[in-house]
Short mmCIF file of C-alpha atoms in Angstrom, two decimals:
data_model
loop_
_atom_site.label_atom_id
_atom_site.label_comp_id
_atom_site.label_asym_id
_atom_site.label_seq_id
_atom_site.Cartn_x
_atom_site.Cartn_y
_atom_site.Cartn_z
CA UNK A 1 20.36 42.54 32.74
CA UNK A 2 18.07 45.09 31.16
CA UNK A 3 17.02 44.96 27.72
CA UNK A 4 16.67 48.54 25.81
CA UNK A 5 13.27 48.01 23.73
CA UNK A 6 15.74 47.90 20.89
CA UNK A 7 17.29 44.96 22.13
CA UNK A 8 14.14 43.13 22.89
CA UNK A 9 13.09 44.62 19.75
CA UNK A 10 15.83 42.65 17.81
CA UNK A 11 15.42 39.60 19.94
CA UNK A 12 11.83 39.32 19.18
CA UNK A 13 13.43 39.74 15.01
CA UNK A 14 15.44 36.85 15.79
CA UNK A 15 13.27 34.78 17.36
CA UNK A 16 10.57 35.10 14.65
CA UNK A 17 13.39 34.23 12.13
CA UNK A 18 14.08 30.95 13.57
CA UNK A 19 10.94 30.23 13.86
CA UNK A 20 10.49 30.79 9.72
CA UNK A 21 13.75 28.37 9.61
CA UNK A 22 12.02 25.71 11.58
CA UNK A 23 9.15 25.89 9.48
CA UNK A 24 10.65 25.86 6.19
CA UNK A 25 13.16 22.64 7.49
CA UNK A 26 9.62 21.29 8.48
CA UNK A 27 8.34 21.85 5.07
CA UNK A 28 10.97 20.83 2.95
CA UNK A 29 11.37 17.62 4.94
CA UNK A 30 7.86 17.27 3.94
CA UNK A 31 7.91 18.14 0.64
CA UNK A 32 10.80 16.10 -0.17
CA UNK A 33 10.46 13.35 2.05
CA UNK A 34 12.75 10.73 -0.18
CA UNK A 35 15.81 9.23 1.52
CA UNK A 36 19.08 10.71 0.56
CA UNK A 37 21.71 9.06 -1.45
CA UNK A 38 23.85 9.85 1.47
CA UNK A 39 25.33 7.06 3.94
CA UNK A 40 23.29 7.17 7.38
CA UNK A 41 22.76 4.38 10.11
CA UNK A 42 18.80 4.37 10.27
CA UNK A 43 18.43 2.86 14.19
CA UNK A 44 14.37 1.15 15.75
CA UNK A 45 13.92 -0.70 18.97
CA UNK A 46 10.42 -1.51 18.50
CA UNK A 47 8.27 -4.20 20.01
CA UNK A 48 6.92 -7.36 17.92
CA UNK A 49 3.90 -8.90 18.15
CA UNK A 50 5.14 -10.75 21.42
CA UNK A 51 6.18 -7.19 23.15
CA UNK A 52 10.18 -8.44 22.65
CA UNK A 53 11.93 -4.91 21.66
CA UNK A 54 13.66 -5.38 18.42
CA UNK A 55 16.70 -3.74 16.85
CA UNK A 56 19.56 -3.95 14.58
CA UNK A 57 21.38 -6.22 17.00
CA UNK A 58 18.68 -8.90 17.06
CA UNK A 59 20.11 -9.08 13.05
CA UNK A 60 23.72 -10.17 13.38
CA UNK A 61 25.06 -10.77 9.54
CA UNK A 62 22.05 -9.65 7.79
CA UNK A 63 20.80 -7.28 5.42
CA UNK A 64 17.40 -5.84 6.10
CA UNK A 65 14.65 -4.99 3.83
CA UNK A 66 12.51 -2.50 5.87
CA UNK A 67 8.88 -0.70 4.66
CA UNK A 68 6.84 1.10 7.24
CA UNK A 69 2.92 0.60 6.55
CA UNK A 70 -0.04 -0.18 7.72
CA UNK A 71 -2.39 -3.19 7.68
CA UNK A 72 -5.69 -1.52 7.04
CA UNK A 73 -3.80 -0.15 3.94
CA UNK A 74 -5.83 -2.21 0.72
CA UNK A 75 -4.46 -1.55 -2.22
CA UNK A 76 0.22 -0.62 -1.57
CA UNK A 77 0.83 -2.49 1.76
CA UNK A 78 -0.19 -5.79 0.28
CA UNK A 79 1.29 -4.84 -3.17
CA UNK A 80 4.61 -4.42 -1.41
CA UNK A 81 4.23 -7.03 0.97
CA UNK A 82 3.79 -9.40 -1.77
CA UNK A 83 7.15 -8.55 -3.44
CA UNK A 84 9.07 -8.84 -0.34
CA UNK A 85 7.66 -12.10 -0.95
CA UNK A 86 8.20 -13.63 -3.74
CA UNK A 87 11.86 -11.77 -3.50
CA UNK A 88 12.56 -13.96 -0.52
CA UNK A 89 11.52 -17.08 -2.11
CA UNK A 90 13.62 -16.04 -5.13
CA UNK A 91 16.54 -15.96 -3.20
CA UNK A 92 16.18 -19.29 -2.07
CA UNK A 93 18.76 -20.23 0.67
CA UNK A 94 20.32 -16.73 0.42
CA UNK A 95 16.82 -15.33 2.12
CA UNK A 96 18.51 -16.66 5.88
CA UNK A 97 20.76 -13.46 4.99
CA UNK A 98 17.73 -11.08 4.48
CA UNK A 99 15.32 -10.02 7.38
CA UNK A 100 12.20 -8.16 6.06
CA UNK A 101 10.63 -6.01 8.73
CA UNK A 102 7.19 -4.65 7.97
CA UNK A 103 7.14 -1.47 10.39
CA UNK A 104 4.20 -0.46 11.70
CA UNK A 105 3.11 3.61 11.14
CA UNK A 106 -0.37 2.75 12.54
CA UNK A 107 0.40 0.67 15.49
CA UNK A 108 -2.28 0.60 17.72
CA UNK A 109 -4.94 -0.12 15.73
CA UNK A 110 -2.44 -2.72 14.05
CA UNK A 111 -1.86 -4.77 16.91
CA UNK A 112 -5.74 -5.19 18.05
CA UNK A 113 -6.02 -6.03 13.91
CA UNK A 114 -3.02 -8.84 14.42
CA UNK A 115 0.60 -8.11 13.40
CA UNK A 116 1.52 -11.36 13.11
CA UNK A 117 -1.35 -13.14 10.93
CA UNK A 118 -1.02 -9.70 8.78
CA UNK A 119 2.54 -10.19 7.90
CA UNK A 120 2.53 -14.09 7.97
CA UNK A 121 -0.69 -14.24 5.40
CA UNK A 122 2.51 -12.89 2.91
CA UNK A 123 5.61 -14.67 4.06
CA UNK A 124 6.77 -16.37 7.29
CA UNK A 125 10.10 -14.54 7.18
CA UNK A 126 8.42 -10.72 7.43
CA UNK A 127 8.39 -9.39 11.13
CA UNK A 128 5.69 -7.66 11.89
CA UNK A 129 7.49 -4.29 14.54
CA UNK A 130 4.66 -2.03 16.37
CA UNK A 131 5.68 0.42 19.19
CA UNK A 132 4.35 3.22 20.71
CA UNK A 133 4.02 6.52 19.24
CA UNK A 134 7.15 7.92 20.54
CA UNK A 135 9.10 4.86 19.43
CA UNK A 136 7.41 4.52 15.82
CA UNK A 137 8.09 8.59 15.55
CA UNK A 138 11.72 7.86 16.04
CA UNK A 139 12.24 5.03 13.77
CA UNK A 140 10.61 6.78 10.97
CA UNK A 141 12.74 10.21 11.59
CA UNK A 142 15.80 7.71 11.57
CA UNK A 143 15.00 6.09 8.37
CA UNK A 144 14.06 10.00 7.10
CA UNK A 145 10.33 8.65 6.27
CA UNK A 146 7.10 10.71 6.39
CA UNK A 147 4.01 9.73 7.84
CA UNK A 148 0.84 11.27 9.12
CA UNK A 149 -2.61 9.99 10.07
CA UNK A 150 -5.09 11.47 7.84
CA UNK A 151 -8.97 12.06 9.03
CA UNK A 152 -11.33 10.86 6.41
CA UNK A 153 -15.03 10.09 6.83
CA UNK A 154 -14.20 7.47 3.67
CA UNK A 155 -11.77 5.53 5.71
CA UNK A 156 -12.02 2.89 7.98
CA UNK A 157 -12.13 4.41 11.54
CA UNK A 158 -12.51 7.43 10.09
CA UNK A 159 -8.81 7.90 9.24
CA UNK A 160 -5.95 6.46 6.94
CA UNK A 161 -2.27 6.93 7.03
CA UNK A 162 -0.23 8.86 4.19
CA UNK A 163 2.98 7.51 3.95
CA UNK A 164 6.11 6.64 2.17
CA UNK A 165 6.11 3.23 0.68
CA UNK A 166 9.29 2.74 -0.60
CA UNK A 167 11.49 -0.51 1.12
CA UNK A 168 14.83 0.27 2.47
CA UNK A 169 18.05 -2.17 2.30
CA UNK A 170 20.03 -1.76 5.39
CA UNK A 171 23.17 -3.61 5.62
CA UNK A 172 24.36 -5.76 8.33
CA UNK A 173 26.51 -2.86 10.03
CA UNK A 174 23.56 -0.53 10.07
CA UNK A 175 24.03 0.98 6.89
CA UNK A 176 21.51 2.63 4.73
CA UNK A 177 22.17 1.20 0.95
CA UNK A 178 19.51 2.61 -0.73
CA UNK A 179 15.87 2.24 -1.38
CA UNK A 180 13.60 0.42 -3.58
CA UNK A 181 10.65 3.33 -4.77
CA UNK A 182 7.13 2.10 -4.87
CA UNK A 183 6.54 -0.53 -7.82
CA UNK A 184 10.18 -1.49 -8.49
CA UNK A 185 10.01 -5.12 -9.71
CA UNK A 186 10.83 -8.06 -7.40
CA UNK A 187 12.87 -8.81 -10.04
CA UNK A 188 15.31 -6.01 -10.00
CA UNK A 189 15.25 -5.91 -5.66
CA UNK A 190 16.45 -9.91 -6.19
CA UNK A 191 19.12 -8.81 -7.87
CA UNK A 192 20.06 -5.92 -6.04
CA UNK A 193 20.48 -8.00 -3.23
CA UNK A 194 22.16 -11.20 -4.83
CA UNK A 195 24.84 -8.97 -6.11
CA UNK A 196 25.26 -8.22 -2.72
CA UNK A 197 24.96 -11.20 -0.76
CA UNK B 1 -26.34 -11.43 -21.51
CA UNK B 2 -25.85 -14.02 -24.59
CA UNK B 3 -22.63 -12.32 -24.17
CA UNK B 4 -22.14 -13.74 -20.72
CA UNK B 5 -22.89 -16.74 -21.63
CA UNK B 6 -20.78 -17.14 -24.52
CA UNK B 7 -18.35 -16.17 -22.39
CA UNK B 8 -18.63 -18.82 -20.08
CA UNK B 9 -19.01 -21.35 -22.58
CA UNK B 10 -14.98 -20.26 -23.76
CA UNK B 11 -14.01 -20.72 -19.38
CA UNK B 12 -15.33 -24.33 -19.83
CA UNK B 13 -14.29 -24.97 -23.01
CA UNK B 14 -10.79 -23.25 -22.10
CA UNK B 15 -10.37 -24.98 -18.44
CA UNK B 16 -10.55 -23.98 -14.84
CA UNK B 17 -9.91 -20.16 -13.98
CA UNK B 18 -8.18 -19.12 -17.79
CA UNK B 19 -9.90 -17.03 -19.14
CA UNK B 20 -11.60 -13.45 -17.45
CA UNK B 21 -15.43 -12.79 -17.09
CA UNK B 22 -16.28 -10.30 -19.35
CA UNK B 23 -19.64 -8.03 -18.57
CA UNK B 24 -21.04 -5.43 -21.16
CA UNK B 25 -23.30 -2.39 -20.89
CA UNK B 26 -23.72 -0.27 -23.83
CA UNK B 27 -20.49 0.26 -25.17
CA UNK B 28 -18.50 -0.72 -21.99
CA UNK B 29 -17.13 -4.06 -21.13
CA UNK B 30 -15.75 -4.91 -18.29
CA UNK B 31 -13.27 -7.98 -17.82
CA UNK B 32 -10.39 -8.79 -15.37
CA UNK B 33 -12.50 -8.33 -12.05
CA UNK B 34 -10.19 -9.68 -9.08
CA UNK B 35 -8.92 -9.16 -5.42
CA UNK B 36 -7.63 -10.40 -2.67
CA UNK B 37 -8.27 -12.97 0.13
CA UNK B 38 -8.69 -11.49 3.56
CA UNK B 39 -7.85 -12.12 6.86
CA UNK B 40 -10.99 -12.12 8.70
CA UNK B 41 -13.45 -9.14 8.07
CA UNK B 42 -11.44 -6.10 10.00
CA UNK B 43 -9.86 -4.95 7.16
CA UNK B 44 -10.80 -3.31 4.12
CA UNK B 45 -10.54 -5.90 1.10
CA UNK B 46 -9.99 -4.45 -2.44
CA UNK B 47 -11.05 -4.76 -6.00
CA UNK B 48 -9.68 -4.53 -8.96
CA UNK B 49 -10.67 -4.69 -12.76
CA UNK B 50 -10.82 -3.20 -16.23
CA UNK B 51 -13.31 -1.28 -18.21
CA UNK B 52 -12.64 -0.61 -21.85
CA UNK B 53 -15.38 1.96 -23.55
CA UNK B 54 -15.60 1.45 -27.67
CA UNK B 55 -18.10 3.97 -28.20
CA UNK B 56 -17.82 7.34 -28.57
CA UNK B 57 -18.80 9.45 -25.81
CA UNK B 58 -16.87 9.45 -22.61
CA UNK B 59 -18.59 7.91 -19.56
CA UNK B 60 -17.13 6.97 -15.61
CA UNK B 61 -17.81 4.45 -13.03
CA UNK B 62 -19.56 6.53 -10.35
CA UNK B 63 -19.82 3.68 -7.94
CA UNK B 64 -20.18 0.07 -6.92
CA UNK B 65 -22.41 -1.88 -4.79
CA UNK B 66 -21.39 -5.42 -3.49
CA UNK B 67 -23.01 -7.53 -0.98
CA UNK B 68 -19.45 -9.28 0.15
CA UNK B 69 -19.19 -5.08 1.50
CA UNK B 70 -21.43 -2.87 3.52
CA UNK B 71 -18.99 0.31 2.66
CA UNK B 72 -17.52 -0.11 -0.68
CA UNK B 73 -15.99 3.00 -2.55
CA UNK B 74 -13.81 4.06 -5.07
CA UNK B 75 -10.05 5.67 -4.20
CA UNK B 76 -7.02 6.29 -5.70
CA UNK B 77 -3.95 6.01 -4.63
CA UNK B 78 -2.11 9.43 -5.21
CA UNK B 79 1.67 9.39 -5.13
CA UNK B 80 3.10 13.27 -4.11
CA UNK B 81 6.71 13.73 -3.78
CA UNK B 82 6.76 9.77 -2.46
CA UNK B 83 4.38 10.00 -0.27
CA UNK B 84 1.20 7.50 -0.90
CA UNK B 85 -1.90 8.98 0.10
CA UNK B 86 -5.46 7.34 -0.68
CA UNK B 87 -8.62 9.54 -1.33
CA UNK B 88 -11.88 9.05 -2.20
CA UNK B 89 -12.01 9.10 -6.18
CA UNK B 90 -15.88 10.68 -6.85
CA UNK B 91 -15.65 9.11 -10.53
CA UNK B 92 -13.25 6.78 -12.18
CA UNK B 93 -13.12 8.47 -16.18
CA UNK B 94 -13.39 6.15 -18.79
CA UNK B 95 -12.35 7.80 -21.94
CA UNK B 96 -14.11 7.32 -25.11
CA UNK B 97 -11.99 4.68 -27.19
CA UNK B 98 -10.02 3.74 -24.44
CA UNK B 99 -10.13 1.87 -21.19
CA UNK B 100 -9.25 2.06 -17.75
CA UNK B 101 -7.33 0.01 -15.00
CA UNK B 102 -8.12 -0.44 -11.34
CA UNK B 103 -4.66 -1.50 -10.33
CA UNK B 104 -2.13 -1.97 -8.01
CA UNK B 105 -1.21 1.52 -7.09
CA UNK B 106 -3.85 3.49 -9.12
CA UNK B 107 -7.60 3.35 -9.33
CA UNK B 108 -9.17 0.51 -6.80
CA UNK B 109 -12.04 -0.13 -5.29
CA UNK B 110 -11.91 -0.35 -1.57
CA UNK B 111 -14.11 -2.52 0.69
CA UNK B 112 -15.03 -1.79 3.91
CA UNK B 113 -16.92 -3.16 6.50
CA UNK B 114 -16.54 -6.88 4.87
CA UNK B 115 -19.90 -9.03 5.36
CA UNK B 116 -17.80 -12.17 4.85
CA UNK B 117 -14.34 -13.54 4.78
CA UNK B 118 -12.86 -12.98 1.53
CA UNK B 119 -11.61 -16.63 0.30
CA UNK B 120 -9.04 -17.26 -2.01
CA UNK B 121 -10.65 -19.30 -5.18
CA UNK B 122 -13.96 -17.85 -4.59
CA UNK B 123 -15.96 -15.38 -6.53
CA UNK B 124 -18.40 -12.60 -5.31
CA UNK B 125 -20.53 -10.25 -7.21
CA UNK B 126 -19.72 -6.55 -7.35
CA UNK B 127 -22.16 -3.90 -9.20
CA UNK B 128 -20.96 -1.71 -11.33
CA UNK B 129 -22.81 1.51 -11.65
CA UNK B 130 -21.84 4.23 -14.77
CA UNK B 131 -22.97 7.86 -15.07
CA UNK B 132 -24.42 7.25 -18.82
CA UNK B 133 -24.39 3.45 -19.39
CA UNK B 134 -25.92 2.08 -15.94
CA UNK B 135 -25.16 -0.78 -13.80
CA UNK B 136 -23.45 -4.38 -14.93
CA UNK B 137 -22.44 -6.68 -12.29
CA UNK B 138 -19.13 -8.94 -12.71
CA UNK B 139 -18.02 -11.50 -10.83
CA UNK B 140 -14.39 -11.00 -8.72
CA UNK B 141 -12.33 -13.58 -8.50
CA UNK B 142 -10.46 -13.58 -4.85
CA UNK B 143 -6.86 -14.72 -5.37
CA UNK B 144 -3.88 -15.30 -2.74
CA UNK B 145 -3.29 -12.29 -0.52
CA UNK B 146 -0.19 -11.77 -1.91
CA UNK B 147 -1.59 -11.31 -6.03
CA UNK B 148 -0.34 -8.51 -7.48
CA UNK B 149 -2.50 -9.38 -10.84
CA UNK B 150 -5.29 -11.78 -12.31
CA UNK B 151 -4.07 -14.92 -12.51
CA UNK B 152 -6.72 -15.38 -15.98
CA UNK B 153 -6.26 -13.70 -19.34
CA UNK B 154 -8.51 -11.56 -21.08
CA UNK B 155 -10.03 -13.37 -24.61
CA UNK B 156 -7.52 -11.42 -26.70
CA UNK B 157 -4.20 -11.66 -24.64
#
C-alpha cells in the first residue's frame, strides 16, 4: 500500500498525539502517585534475603502490611519501620495474622548492606523482599507506587531514592484495603487492623 | 558553661537518662539531641534535636561537625504529592522567638561515612555551627533503632 503524503502526513499527526497521551499518563501517574481508593489485587514474586521468591501465596490467611524503602534511607524508613513495630507487638497474638514486608526499591545495594539484619534490627516478623530491577519495577507498578533513584553528590553513593512511603494493607485474597500515609500513628494502623482481624 | 553544668547537676539529681542536655550560645539553646543505633557503619546514621532562639534576630544552623561522622550534613525530608524525597538543606532557619525541630520526617541531620558503630545508650558529641551565634557542641544520645523520639524530657515538659 502507498501512502499519499497526506496520509503519512496524518499518520505522523497521530502518532505525535499518542505520544503527548503517553506522556501526560506518565506525568500524571507521577504527579499523583497516591493509591486509589479503588479495589485492585497489587501482585510481587520477589526474592528474600535467602533468594526464595516470595508472593501472596507464601501468605495463606493473612493480611499484609507492605512499604517499599530503602535501608540507606536515615531519617522515614526507620520511622516507619519502627511503627510496623510496635503495631505488631500491639497486636499481640493477632500479629500471626499480619505479615509486614519491607520491599526493597534499592535492592542491590540493599542486599550487599544486609536485608535481613536491616529489617530484623526493628522486628523479627518484617521480611526483608529484594529482586531485580525488572521484578522490583513490577511490584511497585502493581501496588501503583513511585520510585526513582536520584543522583546526589550529598548522598551516600552518590544517589538516594525518592519514593512513596506510605504502608499498604493487603488482605488475605490479594486485596488492596487501603493505605496508611506517612506519619499515621501506630495507634490508629492497630486499630485499623484489629477491627479487621 | 555554668549552664552545662547546672544542667547536669538536675540529670543526677533527677536519675539516669530523664532529663535532656541543654547547650547555649548567645540566645540559642539547644536541648533534645538524639538518634539512632546503627547497624554497623554502612549506613548513614541520623540526628536529631531542638534549637529554640529567645533573642531577637533570626539566625540558622549552617552546619555540624561530629567525629562519630566523616560526612555529616543537613537534609530535609520534602514530601511532594506523596512522594518522600531528601535534599540537602543549605541552612536550617531558626526564627527569632521561636524554635526549631529536627524530626522524624522534617529537618535531620544525616551521617555519613560513620567512624564508629552507633550504640544504643551511648552518647557522642556533635558541633553545632550557626551563621550569627557560632558553634556549641551537645551531646546525642543514641537510642534503639526503632525510636521515633527522645526517650528524656526537656526541663520544662
Amino acid at each position: 500500500m502507498r501512502l499519499s503524503k497526506l496520509q503519512k502526513g496524518l499518520w505522523a499527526l497521530a502518532a505525535v498525539a499518542l505520544m503527548a497521551v503517553g506522556a501526560a499518563v506518565v506525568f500524571i501517574d507521577r504527579s499523583s502517585p497516591s493509591v486509589e481508593q479503588a479495589e485492585f489485587r497489587p501482585t510481587f514474586a520477589l526474592p528474600d534475603a535467602d533468594g526464595r521468591l516470595r508472593s501472596q501465596a507464601d501468605f495463606p490467611g493473612k493480611h499484609l502490611l507492605v512499604f517499599f524503602g530503602f535501608t540507606n534511607c536515615p531519617d522515614i524508613c526507620p520511622t516507619t519501620l519502627a511503627e510496623v513495630a510496635q503495631v505488631m507487638d500491639d497486636l499481640g497474638e493477632l500479629s500471626d495474622d499480619v505479615q509486614p514486608l519491607f520491599i526493597s526499591i534499592d535492592p542491590e545495594r540493599d542486599r550487599e548492606l544486609g536485608l535481613d539484619e536491616y529489617t530484623e534490627a526493628f522486628h523479627p516478623s518484617i521480611l526483608g523482599l529484594a529482586g531485580d530491577a525488572a521484578q522490583t519495577r513490577a511490584a511497585a507498578d502493581s501496588f501503583r507506587i513511585y520510585y526513582e533513584r536520584e543522583d546526589s553528590a550529598d548522598a551516600p553513593d552518590g544517589y538516594a531514592m525518592s519514593h512513596s512511603p506510605a504502608l499498604y494493607l493487603i488482605s488475605p485474597e490479594g486485596d488492596w484495603l487501603g493505605q496508611f500515609t506517612y506519619g499515621t500513628p501506630a495507634s490508629e494502623i492497630l486499630a485499623e487492623l484489629k477491627a479487621r482481624l | 558553661m555554668k549552664r552545662i553544668f547546672a544542667t547536669l547537676a538536675l540529670i543526677a539529681a533527677a536519675g539516669p537518662a530523664l532529663a535532656c542536655e541543654t547547650v547555649t550560645t548567645g540566645s540559642l539553646e539547644v536541648s533534645r539531641a538524639w538518634s539512632r543505633a546503627s547497624i554497623g557503619t554502612a549506613r548513614p546514621g541520623v540526628v536529631y534535636l531542638t534549637i529554640r532562639n529567645s533573642g531577637t534576630a533570626d539566625d540558622a544552623l549552617i552546619s555540624i561537625t561530629t567525629p562519630a561522622a566523616d560526612m555529616p550534613m543537613l537534609h530535609q525530608t520534602v514530601m511532594t504529592d506523596g512522594i518522600a524525597s531528601m535534599p540537602h538543606a543549605m541552612e536550617v532557619p531558626v526564627p527569632a522567638g521561636g524554635q526549631v525541630a529536627l524530626e522524624p520526617g522534617g529537618y535531620h541531620a544525616m551521617l555519613m561515612d560513620l567512624t564508629q558503630v552507633l550504640k544504643e545508650g551511648e552518647t557522642f558529641p556533635v558541633t553545632l555551627t550557626f551563621r550569627d551565634a557560632g558553634e556549641v557542641t551537645i551531646p546525642v544520645t543514641v537510642q534503639n533503632i526503632g525510636a521515633s523520639a527522645p526517650t528524656c524530657t526537656s526541663p520544662d515538659e
